[in-house]
Coordinates of C-alpha atoms and ligand atoms in Angstrom, one line a residue:
Chain A
M669 CA 47.6 -2.6 17.6
L670 CA 46.6 -6.1 16.6
N671 CA 45.4 -6.6 20.2
Y672 CA 43.0 -3.7 19.8
L673 CA 41.8 -5.1 16.5
I674 CA 41.0 -8.4 18.2
T675 CA 39.3 -6.6 21.0
G676 CA 37.3 -4.6 18.5
I677 CA 36.3 -7.6 16.5
S678 CA 35.2 -9.3 19.7
L679 CA 33.1 -6.4 20.9
G680 CA 31.8 -6.0 17.4
S681 CA 30.8 -9.7 17.4
I682 CA 28.5 -9.0 20.3
Y683 CA 27.1 -6.0 18.6
A684 CA 26.6 -8.1 15.5
I685 CA 24.7 -10.8 17.3
I686 CA 22.4 -8.2 18.8
A687 CA 22.1 -6.4 15.5
L688 CA 21.0 -9.6 13.9
G689 CA 18.0 -9.7 16.2
Y690 CA 17.0 -6.1 15.4
T691 CA 17.4 -6.8 11.7
M692 CA 15.4 -10.1 11.7
V693 CA 12.5 -8.4 13.5
Y694 CA 12.6 -5.3 11.4
G695 CA 12.9 -7.3 8.2
I696 CA 9.7 -9.2 8.9
A697 CA 7.6 -7.0 11.2
K698 CA 8.9 -3.7 9.9
M699 CA 9.2 -2.4 13.4
L700 CA 12.1 -1.4 15.7
N701 CA 11.9 -3.5 18.7
F702 CA 13.4 -1.1 21.2
A703 CA 13.0 -3.6 24.0
H704 CA 15.5 -5.9 22.3
G705 CA 18.4 -4.5 24.4
D706 CA 16.5 -5.4 27.6
V707 CA 16.0 -8.9 26.5
I708 CA 19.8 -9.1 26.5
M709 CA 19.8 -8.0 30.1
V710 CA 17.2 -10.7 31.0
G711 CA 19.4 -13.3 29.3
G712 CA 22.4 -12.1 31.4
Y713 CA 20.4 -12.4 34.6
M714 CA 19.0 -15.8 33.8
C715 CA 22.5 -17.2 33.1
F716 CA 23.7 -15.5 36.3
C717 CA 20.9 -17.0 38.4
A718 CA 21.5 -20.4 36.9
T719 CA 25.2 -20.5 37.5
T720 CA 25.6 -18.5 40.7
Y721 CA 22.4 -19.3 42.7
M722 CA 21.7 -22.7 41.4
G723 CA 25.2 -23.8 40.6
W724 CA 24.4 -25.1 37.2
H725 CA 27.0 -25.7 34.5
P726 CA 27.5 -22.5 32.4
L727 CA 26.3 -24.3 29.3
L728 CA 23.0 -25.1 31.0
G729 CA 22.9 -21.4 32.1
V730 CA 23.1 -20.3 28.5
L731 CA 20.4 -22.7 27.4
L732 CA 18.1 -21.5 30.2
A733 CA 18.8 -17.9 29.2
M734 CA 17.9 -18.8 25.6
A735 CA 14.8 -20.6 26.5
V736 CA 13.5 -17.8 28.8
C737 CA 14.3 -15.1 26.2
T738 CA 12.7 -17.0 23.4
V739 CA 9.5 -17.2 25.3
L740 CA 9.8 -13.6 26.5
G741 CA 10.3 -12.5 22.9
I742 CA 7.2 -14.3 21.7
V743 CA 5.1 -13.1 24.6
I744 CA 6.2 -9.5 24.1
E745 CA 5.2 -9.7 20.4
R746 CA 1.9 -11.3 21.1
L747 CA 0.8 -9.0 23.9
A748 CA 2.4 -5.7 23.0
Y749 CA 3.0 -5.5 19.3
K750 CA 0.5 -7.8 17.6
P751 CA -2.5 -5.8 18.6
L752 CA -0.8 -2.8 17.0
R753 CA 0.1 -4.4 13.7
S754 CA -2.0 -2.0 11.6
A755 CA -1.5 0.9 13.9
P756 CA 0.8 3.9 13.0
S757 CA 4.4 3.1 13.4
L758 CA 4.8 5.9 16.0
A759 CA 2.3 4.0 18.3
V760 CA 4.4 0.8 17.9
L761 CA 7.6 2.7 18.7
I762 CA 6.2 4.2 21.9
T763 CA 4.9 0.8 22.9
A764 CA 8.3 -0.7 22.3
I765 CA 9.9 2.0 24.5
G766 CA 7.3 1.2 27.2
V767 CA 8.1 -2.5 27.0
S768 CA 11.8 -1.6 27.4
Y769 CA 11.1 0.4 30.6
F770 CA 8.8 -2.3 31.9
L771 CA 11.6 -4.9 31.6
Q772 CA 14.1 -2.7 33.2
N773 CA 11.8 -1.9 36.1
A774 CA 10.9 -5.6 36.5
A775 CA 14.6 -6.4 36.7
L776 CA 15.0 -3.7 39.3
L777 CA 12.3 -5.2 41.4
I778 CA 13.6 -8.7 41.2
W779 CA 17.4 -8.2 41.2
T780 CA 17.7 -4.6 42.7
S781 CA 20.1 -2.0 41.4
N782 CA 23.1 -3.6 43.1
P783 CA 25.5 -4.8 40.4
K784 CA 25.8 -8.5 40.2
S785 CA 29.2 -9.8 39.4
F786 CA 28.9 -12.2 36.5
S787 CA 31.2 -15.2 36.3
P788 CA 32.2 -15.7 32.7
I789 CA 31.0 -18.9 31.0
V790 CA 34.5 -19.8 30.1
G791 CA 37.7 -19.6 32.2
R792 CA 39.6 -16.4 32.5
G793 CA 42.5 -17.9 30.7
A794 CA 44.1 -16.8 27.5
V795 CA 45.8 -18.3 24.5
Q796 CA 49.2 -16.9 23.5
F797 CA 50.0 -16.5 19.8
G798 CA 53.5 -15.0 19.7
D799 CA 53.0 -11.5 21.2
L800 CA 49.3 -11.7 20.8
Q801 CA 47.2 -12.7 23.8
I802 CA 43.6 -13.7 23.2
T803 CA 41.3 -14.5 26.1
H804 CA 39.1 -17.5 26.0
V805 CA 36.1 -15.2 26.2
T806 CA 37.2 -13.4 23.1
L807 CA 37.7 -16.6 21.2
V808 CA 34.3 -17.9 22.2
T809 CA 32.6 -14.7 21.3
I810 CA 34.1 -14.5 17.8
A811 CA 33.4 -18.2 17.2
A812 CA 29.8 -17.8 18.4
C813 CA 29.4 -14.9 16.0
V814 CA 30.7 -16.8 13.0
V815 CA 28.6 -19.9 13.8
I816 CA 25.4 -17.8 14.2
M817 CA 26.1 -15.9 11.0
A818 CA 26.6 -19.1 9.0
A819 CA 23.6 -20.8 10.6
L820 CA 21.3 -17.8 9.9
T821 CA 22.5 -17.4 6.4
L822 CA 21.8 -21.1 5.7
F823 CA 18.4 -20.9 7.4
T824 CA 17.1 -17.9 5.6
G825 CA 18.7 -18.8 2.3
K826 CA 18.1 -22.6 2.0
T827 CA 15.4 -23.8 4.2
K828 CA 11.6 -23.8 3.5
L829 CA 10.8 -21.9 6.7
G830 CA 13.6 -19.4 6.0
T831 CA 12.4 -18.7 2.5
A832 CA 8.9 -18.3 3.9
M833 CA 10.3 -15.7 6.3
R834 CA 11.7 -13.8 3.4
A835 CA 8.4 -14.1 1.6
V836 CA 6.5 -12.7 4.6
S837 CA 9.0 -9.8 4.8
E838 CA 8.4 -8.9 1.2
D839 CA 4.6 -9.3 1.0
K840 CA 2.4 -10.5 3.9
G841 CA -0.8 -10.8 1.8
A842 CA 0.8 -12.8 -1.0
A843 CA 2.6 -14.9 1.6
Q844 CA -0.8 -15.7 3.1
L845 CA -2.1 -16.8 -0.3
M846 CA 0.7 -19.3 -0.4
G847 CA -0.6 -20.8 2.9
I848 CA 2.1 -19.3 5.0
N849 CA 0.8 -18.4 8.5
V850 CA 2.1 -14.9 8.9
N851 CA 1.5 -14.7 12.7
T852 CA 3.6 -17.8 13.3
T853 CA 6.3 -16.6 11.0
I854 CA 6.5 -13.2 12.9
S855 CA 6.6 -15.1 16.2
M856 CA 9.5 -17.2 14.8
A857 CA 11.5 -14.1 13.9
F858 CA 11.0 -12.7 17.5
A859 CA 11.9 -16.1 18.9
I860 CA 15.1 -16.3 16.9
G861 CA 16.0 -12.7 17.6
S862 CA 15.5 -13.1 21.3
A863 CA 17.4 -16.3 21.5
L864 CA 20.3 -14.5 19.9
A865 CA 19.8 -11.6 22.4
A866 CA 20.2 -14.2 25.2
I867 CA 23.5 -15.4 23.7
A868 CA 24.7 -11.8 23.3
G869 CA 23.7 -11.1 26.9
V870 CA 25.8 -14.0 28.2
L871 CA 28.8 -13.1 26.0
L872 CA 28.5 -9.4 27.0
C873 CA 28.5 -10.2 30.7
S874 CA 31.4 -12.6 30.3
A875 CA 33.5 -9.8 28.7
Y876 CA 32.3 -7.0 31.0
P877 CA 31.1 -8.8 34.1
M878 CA 28.9 -6.2 35.7
L879 CA 25.3 -6.9 35.6
V880 CA 22.7 -4.2 36.3
P881 CA 19.1 -3.7 35.1
T882 CA 20.3 -1.2 32.5
T883 CA 23.1 -3.4 31.2
G884 CA 21.3 -4.0 27.9
S885 CA 20.4 -0.5 27.0
M886 CA 23.7 1.0 25.7
P887 CA 24.8 -2.1 23.8
G888 CA 21.2 -2.3 22.5
I889 CA 21.3 1.2 21.1
K890 CA 24.8 0.7 19.7
A891 CA 23.8 -2.6 18.0
F892 CA 20.7 -0.9 16.6
T893 CA 23.1 1.7 15.2
A894 CA 25.1 -1.1 13.8
A895 CA 22.1 -2.7 12.2
V896 CA 21.2 0.7 10.5
F897 CA 24.8 1.3 9.6
G898 CA 25.0 -2.1 7.8
G899 CA 21.6 -1.7 6.3
I900 CA 18.6 -2.6 8.4
G901 CA 16.9 -5.8 7.3
S902 CA 20.1 -7.3 5.8
I903 CA 21.7 -10.1 7.7
P904 CA 25.2 -9.7 6.3
G905 CA 24.7 -5.9 6.8
A906 CA 24.0 -6.4 10.5
M907 CA 27.1 -8.5 10.8
L908 CA 29.4 -6.1 9.0
G909 CA 27.9 -3.1 10.8
G910 CA 28.3 -4.7 14.2
I911 CA 32.0 -5.7 13.6
L912 CA 32.9 -2.3 12.1
L913 CA 31.2 -0.5 15.0
G914 CA 33.1 -2.6 17.5
I915 CA 36.5 -1.9 15.8
I916 CA 35.8 1.8 15.4
E917 CA 34.8 2.1 19.0
T918 CA 37.8 0.2 20.3
F919 CA 40.2 2.2 18.3
C920 CA 38.6 5.5 19.4
R921 CA 38.9 4.5 23.0
A922 CA 42.5 3.5 22.6
Y923 CA 43.8 6.3 20.4
I924 CA 41.5 9.3 20.7
S925 CA 39.5 9.5 23.9
M926 CA 37.6 7.3 26.2
E927 CA 34.9 9.9 26.7
L928 CA 34.5 10.9 23.0
S929 CA 34.4 7.4 21.6
D930 CA 30.6 7.0 21.7
G931 CA 30.2 10.4 20.1
I932 CA 32.6 9.4 17.4
V933 CA 30.8 6.1 16.8
F934 CA 27.5 7.9 16.3
G935 CA 29.2 10.6 14.2
V936 CA 30.4 7.9 11.8
L937 CA 26.9 6.5 11.6
I938 CA 25.5 9.9 10.6
L939 CA 28.2 10.3 8.0
V940 CA 27.5 6.9 6.5
L941 CA 23.8 7.5 6.4
L942 CA 24.3 10.8 4.7
V943 CA 26.2 9.1 1.9
K944 CA 24.3 5.9 1.8
P945 CA 20.8 6.4 3.4
A946 CA 20.0 2.6 3.2
G947 CA 23.2 1.7 5.1
L948 CA 26.3 -0.2 3.8
L949 CA 24.5 -3.3 2.4
G950 CA 20.9 -2.1 2.6
K951 CA 18.6 -2.2 -0.4
Q952 CA 17.9 1.3 -1.8
T953 CA 14.2 1.1 -1.6
R954 CA 11.9 3.6 -0.1
E955 CA 10.3 2.1 3.0
K956 CA 6.8 2.9 3.9
V957 CA 6.9 3.7 7.6
Chain B
M1198 CA -24.3 -28.1 -5.3
A1199 CA -22.0 -25.5 -6.7
M1200 CA -18.3 -25.7 -6.0
L1201 CA -18.1 -22.2 -4.7
E1202 CA -21.1 -20.5 -3.2
V1203 CA -21.1 -16.9 -2.1
N1204 CA -24.2 -15.7 -0.3
G1205 CA -25.2 -12.2 0.7
L1206 CA -21.7 -10.9 1.3
N1207 CA -21.3 -7.5 2.9
V1208 CA -17.8 -6.2 3.2
Y1209 CA -16.6 -2.9 4.7
Y1210 CA -13.4 -0.9 4.7
G1211 CA -13.9 1.1 7.9
L1212 CA -17.1 3.0 7.1
I1213 CA -17.0 2.4 3.3
H1214 CA -19.5 -0.3 2.4
A1215 CA -17.6 -2.0 -0.5
L1216 CA -19.8 -5.0 -1.2
H1217 CA -23.6 -5.0 -0.9
D1218 CA -25.3 -8.4 -0.5
V1219 CA -23.2 -10.0 -3.2
S1220 CA -24.2 -13.5 -4.1
F1221 CA -22.9 -15.7 -6.9
H1222 CA -21.8 -19.3 -7.5
V1223 CA -19.2 -21.2 -9.5
N1224 CA -19.9 -24.7 -10.6
E1225 CA -17.2 -27.3 -10.9
G1226 CA -15.4 -27.1 -14.2
E1227 CA -16.7 -23.7 -15.2
V1228 CA -14.9 -20.5 -16.1
V1229 CA -16.9 -17.7 -14.5
A1230 CA -16.0 -14.1 -15.3
L1231 CA -16.6 -11.2 -12.9
I1232 CA -16.6 -7.9 -14.8
G1233 CA -17.0 -4.3 -13.7
A1234 CA -15.4 -0.9 -13.8
N1235 CA -12.6 0.3 -11.6
G1236 CA -13.5 0.3 -8.0
A1237 CA -16.6 -1.9 -8.5
G1238 CA -15.4 -4.3 -5.8
K1239 CA -14.0 -7.2 -7.9
T1240 CA -10.7 -7.4 -5.9
T1241 CA -12.6 -7.1 -2.7
I1242 CA -14.7 -10.1 -3.6
L1243 CA -11.7 -12.2 -4.4
H1244 CA -9.9 -11.1 -1.2
T1245 CA -13.0 -12.0 0.9
V1246 CA -13.3 -15.4 -0.8
S1247 CA -9.7 -16.3 -0.1
G1248 CA -9.8 -15.1 3.4
L1249 CA -7.5 -12.0 3.2
L1250 CA -10.5 -9.8 4.2
G1251 CA -13.3 -10.5 6.7
A1252 CA -17.0 -10.1 5.8
K1253 CA -19.5 -8.3 8.0
S1254 CA -22.2 -10.7 7.0
G1255 CA -22.8 -13.4 4.4
S1256 CA -21.0 -16.6 3.7
V1257 CA -18.5 -18.2 1.5
V1258 CA -18.9 -21.9 1.0
F1259 CA -16.3 -23.9 -0.8
E1260 CA -17.0 -27.6 -1.7
G1261 CA -19.6 -27.7 1.1
K1262 CA -17.4 -26.2 3.7
D1263 CA -18.1 -22.8 5.2
I1264 CA -14.8 -20.9 4.9
T1265 CA -16.1 -17.5 5.8
K1266 CA -14.3 -17.3 9.1
K1267 CA -11.2 -19.3 8.2
P1268 CA -7.9 -17.5 8.3
G1269 CA -6.4 -16.8 4.8
H1270 CA -3.4 -19.1 5.2
S1271 CA -5.6 -22.2 5.8
I1272 CA -7.7 -21.8 2.7
V1273 CA -5.0 -22.8 0.1
K1274 CA -4.8 -26.3 1.6
L1275 CA -8.5 -26.8 0.8
G1276 CA -7.7 -26.4 -2.9
M1277 CA -8.1 -22.7 -3.7
G1278 CA -5.4 -20.8 -5.6
H1279 CA -5.4 -17.0 -5.9
V1280 CA -3.4 -15.0 -8.4
P1281 CA -3.7 -11.5 -6.9
E1282 CA -4.1 -8.2 -8.7
G1283 CA -0.7 -6.8 -9.7
R1284 CA 0.9 -10.2 -9.6
R1285 CA 2.6 -9.7 -6.2
V1286 CA 5.5 -12.1 -6.9
F1287 CA 8.2 -12.0 -4.2
P1288 CA 10.7 -9.7 -5.9
G1289 CA 13.7 -10.7 -3.9
L1290 CA 13.1 -14.4 -4.2
T1291 CA 14.2 -16.3 -7.3
V1292 CA 11.7 -17.6 -9.8
A1293 CA 12.3 -21.1 -8.4
E1294 CA 11.9 -19.9 -4.8
N1295 CA 8.6 -18.2 -5.7
L1296 CA 7.3 -21.4 -7.2
R1297 CA 8.4 -23.4 -4.2
M1298 CA 6.5 -21.0 -2.0
G1299 CA 3.5 -21.7 -4.1
A1300 CA 3.8 -25.3 -2.9
F1301 CA 4.3 -24.3 0.7
T1302 CA 1.4 -26.5 2.0
R1303 CA 2.3 -29.6 0.0
P1304 CA 4.5 -32.5 1.0
K1305 CA 8.1 -32.1 0.0
G1306 CA 8.1 -35.3 -2.2
E1307 CA 5.6 -33.9 -4.6
I1308 CA 7.2 -30.6 -5.3
A1309 CA 9.7 -31.5 -7.9
A1310 CA 7.1 -33.1 -10.2
S1311 CA 4.9 -30.0 -9.9
L1312 CA 7.8 -27.7 -10.6
N1313 CA 8.5 -29.6 -13.8
E1314 CA 4.8 -29.3 -14.8
V1315 CA 4.9 -25.6 -14.3
Y1316 CA 8.1 -25.3 -16.3
E1317 CA 6.4 -27.2 -19.1
W1318 CA 3.6 -24.7 -19.1
F1319 CA 5.9 -21.7 -18.9
P1320 CA 9.3 -22.6 -20.5
R1321 CA 10.4 -19.0 -20.0
L1322 CA 10.3 -19.5 -16.3
E1323 CA 12.6 -22.4 -16.4
E1324 CA 15.1 -20.3 -18.4
R1325 CA 15.0 -17.7 -15.6
K1326 CA 14.6 -19.9 -12.6
N1327 CA 17.6 -18.6 -10.7
Q1328 CA 16.8 -14.9 -11.4
P1329 CA 15.2 -12.7 -8.8
A1330 CA 11.5 -12.4 -9.6
G1331 CA 11.8 -8.6 -9.4
T1332 CA 13.9 -8.6 -12.5
L1333 CA 11.3 -10.3 -14.7
S1334 CA 9.2 -8.4 -17.2
G1335 CA 5.6 -7.7 -16.4
G1336 CA 4.3 -10.6 -18.6
E1337 CA 6.8 -13.0 -17.2
Q1338 CA 5.8 -11.9 -13.6
Q1339 CA 2.2 -12.7 -14.5
M1340 CA 3.3 -16.2 -15.7
L1341 CA 5.2 -16.6 -12.5
A1342 CA 2.2 -15.6 -10.4
M1343 CA 0.0 -18.1 -12.3
G1344 CA 2.6 -20.8 -12.1
R1345 CA 3.1 -20.1 -8.4
A1346 CA -0.7 -20.5 -7.8
M1347 CA -0.7 -23.7 -9.8
M1348 CA 2.0 -25.1 -7.6
S1349 CA -0.6 -25.6 -4.8
K1350 CA -2.6 -27.9 -7.2
P1351 CA -5.8 -25.8 -6.8
R1352 CA -9.2 -27.2 -7.8
I1353 CA -10.3 -23.6 -8.2
L1354 CA -8.2 -20.8 -9.4
L1355 CA -9.1 -17.1 -8.7
L1356 CA -7.5 -14.8 -11.2
D1357 CA -7.5 -11.0 -10.6
E1358 CA -6.9 -9.1 -13.8
P1359 CA -4.3 -11.3 -15.3
S1360 CA -4.1 -9.2 -18.5
M1361 CA -3.5 -5.9 -16.7
G1362 CA -0.6 -3.9 -18.2
L1363 CA 0.3 -6.5 -20.8
S1364 CA 0.9 -6.0 -24.5
P1365 CA -1.8 -7.6 -26.8
L1366 CA 0.5 -10.4 -27.7
F1367 CA 1.0 -11.3 -24.1
V1368 CA -2.7 -10.9 -23.3
G1369 CA -3.5 -13.5 -25.9
E1370 CA -0.9 -15.8 -24.5
I1371 CA -2.2 -15.5 -20.9
F1372 CA -5.8 -16.1 -22.1
K1373 CA -4.6 -19.2 -23.9
I1374 CA -3.1 -20.4 -20.7
I1375 CA -6.3 -19.8 -18.8
E1376 CA -8.1 -21.9 -21.3
K1377 CA -5.6 -24.7 -21.0
V1378 CA -5.8 -24.5 -17.2
S1379 CA -9.5 -24.9 -17.5
A1380 CA -9.3 -27.7 -20.0
A1381 CA -7.0 -29.5 -17.6
G1382 CA -9.9 -29.6 -15.1
T1383 CA -9.3 -26.6 -12.9
T1384 CA -12.3 -24.4 -12.2
V1385 CA -11.7 -20.7 -12.9
L1386 CA -13.1 -17.5 -11.4
L1387 CA -11.8 -14.7 -13.6
V1388 CA -11.9 -11.0 -12.7
E1389 CA -11.2 -8.8 -15.7
Q1390 CA -11.4 -5.3 -17.0
N1391 CA -10.9 -6.7 -20.5
A1392 CA -14.5 -7.7 -20.6
K1393 CA -14.5 -8.8 -24.2
K1394 CA -11.7 -11.2 -23.8
A1395 CA -13.1 -12.5 -20.5
L1396 CA -16.6 -13.1 -21.9
S1397 CA -15.1 -14.8 -24.9
I1398 CA -13.6 -17.6 -22.8
A1399 CA -16.0 -17.7 -19.9
D1400 CA -19.1 -20.0 -19.6
R1401 CA -21.0 -17.5 -17.4
A1402 CA -20.4 -14.0 -16.0
Y1403 CA -21.5 -11.6 -13.4
V1404 CA -21.5 -7.8 -13.8
L1405 CA -20.6 -5.8 -10.8
E1406 CA -21.3 -2.1 -10.3
T1407 CA -20.4 -0.2 -7.1
G1408 CA -20.5 -3.3 -4.9
N1409 CA -23.7 -4.7 -6.4
I1410 CA -24.2 -7.5 -8.8
I1411 CA -26.4 -6.0 -11.4
K1412 CA -26.5 -8.7 -14.0
E1413 CA -25.6 -12.3 -14.6
G1414 CA -25.9 -14.7 -17.4
V1415 CA -24.3 -16.9 -20.0
A1416 CA -21.2 -15.2 -21.2
A1417 CA -22.1 -15.5 -24.9
D1418 CA -25.4 -13.7 -24.2
L1419 CA -23.8 -10.9 -22.3
L1420 CA -21.4 -10.4 -25.2
N1421 CA -24.5 -9.5 -27.3
D1422 CA -26.3 -7.6 -24.6
D1423 CA -26.7 -4.0 -25.7
A1424 CA -26.3 -2.4 -22.3
I1425 CA -23.2 -4.4 -21.6
K1426 CA -21.8 -3.6 -25.1
K1427 CA -22.2 0.0 -24.3
A1428 CA -20.8 0.1 -20.8
Y1429 CA -18.0 -2.5 -20.9
L1430 CA -17.2 -3.4 -24.5
G1431 CA -16.8 0.1 -25.8
E1432 CA -19.1 -0.5 -28.8
Ligands
ATP662 N1 -7.9 -0.9 1.6 C1 -8.9 -0.1 1.3 N2 -9.3 0.8 2.1 C2 -10.4 1.6 1.8 N3 -11.2 1.4 0.7 C3 -10.8 0.5 -0.1 C4 -9.7 -0.4 0.1 N4 -9.5 -1.2 -0.9 C5 -10.6 -0.9 -1.7 N5 -11.3 0.1 -1.3 C6 -12.5 0.7 -1.9 O1 -13.4 -0.4 -2.2 C7 -14.0 -0.3 -3.4 C8 -13.8 -1.5 -4.3 O2 -12.4 -1.7 -4.5 P1 -11.8 -2.9 -5.3 O3 -10.3 -2.8 -5.2 O4 -12.4 -4.2 -4.8 O5 -12.3 -2.6 -6.8 P2 -11.9 -3.3 -8.1 O6 -13.2 -3.6 -8.8 O7 -11.0 -4.4 -7.9 O8 -11.2 -2.2 -9.0 P3 -10.0 -2.2 -10.0 O9 -10.6 -2.7 -11.3 O10 -9.6 -0.8 -10.1 O11 -9.0 -3.2 -9.5 C9 -13.4 1.0 -4.1 O12 -14.3 2.0 -3.9 C10 -12.1 1.2 -3.3 O13 -11.9 2.6 -3.2
MG663 MG1 -9.1 -4.8 -8.5

């Protein structure tokens, strides 16, 4: 029971980190970056290449993955989304799906469809607390999630750049009148979101060490669900949504059915949205889409 | 040379030709009013001056620098503050955060002093400094929008209908503040529907009709102009 809870929180922590990326980008650019899940996959492959092919220290692998994904996120925004900033949201959505397929196919070309076996960034050991056994990967995952959450909350709440980000997300024109460079601020949101995706990718592959070009899509969709569940645009919402989703999914797998668990997860989402359309912690405002 | 010179501005929204060869100038230290009916193009002019909109042709020259093609965010630093139509405070940010955003381009060390100055101008804002701006009343939001623009220490302040939607008492208060801002040495370009009030504090004024400047003159003269009285002063 407690073991499942820990597993759920750990899986949920990964969802939460991914969901934070969706939420940051949505909050500021008002768009769903469907390619976010594939950035996770790129992060996974980068870390894999660094540690397995080049024999780097895992920590360096994580840093490489973060650096590559940050640049990738900025480039995707500049090339694919920025030209469409005043286009209808449907056009942006379709472009995002296109970018997602592009990344998957590029990965297929480079790394083929053969699964790569990822070596976790921390040892396979576990810590024993009485009856409870917690693997190192789980501990690192939960700790990373807590640290990221705290850092992001501090950043957006207390720093000048973070406040500017919130200002841009509320009113781009007025933000410009303050002297805030809206383009740079949006790039920054993509950079942060993508760096988080890289971390999520490494943690995901450490927990489930099978890396294929579609590795990112399912967790990506679930984390998106989590972000909506918690209230898209809200940082604590993404966190709460991610962790709840992880717990629900783990318990469904354990007690109800492996096959049905995804169905149940999405069912819960639909229920929550019927009762609270803005999500658990979302603001009840009507969003222009 | 005038502080702000606008020459032959043509601005389009898609196919809509919103400004036709608009030219005007504002001298240092003046209060210049821009009056006109709904949809005349007043907001369009201010947006083009502060770089939120691009012009098809014509130029905007501020203190000798051509700023026509400069991106909006870089114009604040040159000394231009803009209080937009409808206030547009950041509703989820606190009053203090809104004010700090106003000083985004200024060095950190100078912000505290400016913040105190603004609180002296608008004591109500200090009382509400930790409150989200979205919870302020309309008049308080207007004060915040003005205080926020003042935080950038502008040499010219563009005001877009500061009296819109306010009770007469508040309108009086806002106009008193505009006079104080002007007395403190800031040049003011004031857009108003409340033509009577605007002309009574302005030095000069321009009258805008469907994207064309149709009249200009000393404000006191325009107040006594029969055509203006009929069209804009409701007399
Ligand atoms: N974003 C836009 N897209 C298309 N047309 C616009 C847009 N903004 C303004 N217009 C048009 O341009 C013209 C001038 O508008 P503007 O907002 O500058 O008028 P205004 O003088 O500020 O009016 P008001 O007193 O009502 O604020 C109007 O005919 C308006 O319909
Ligand atoms: Mg207007």
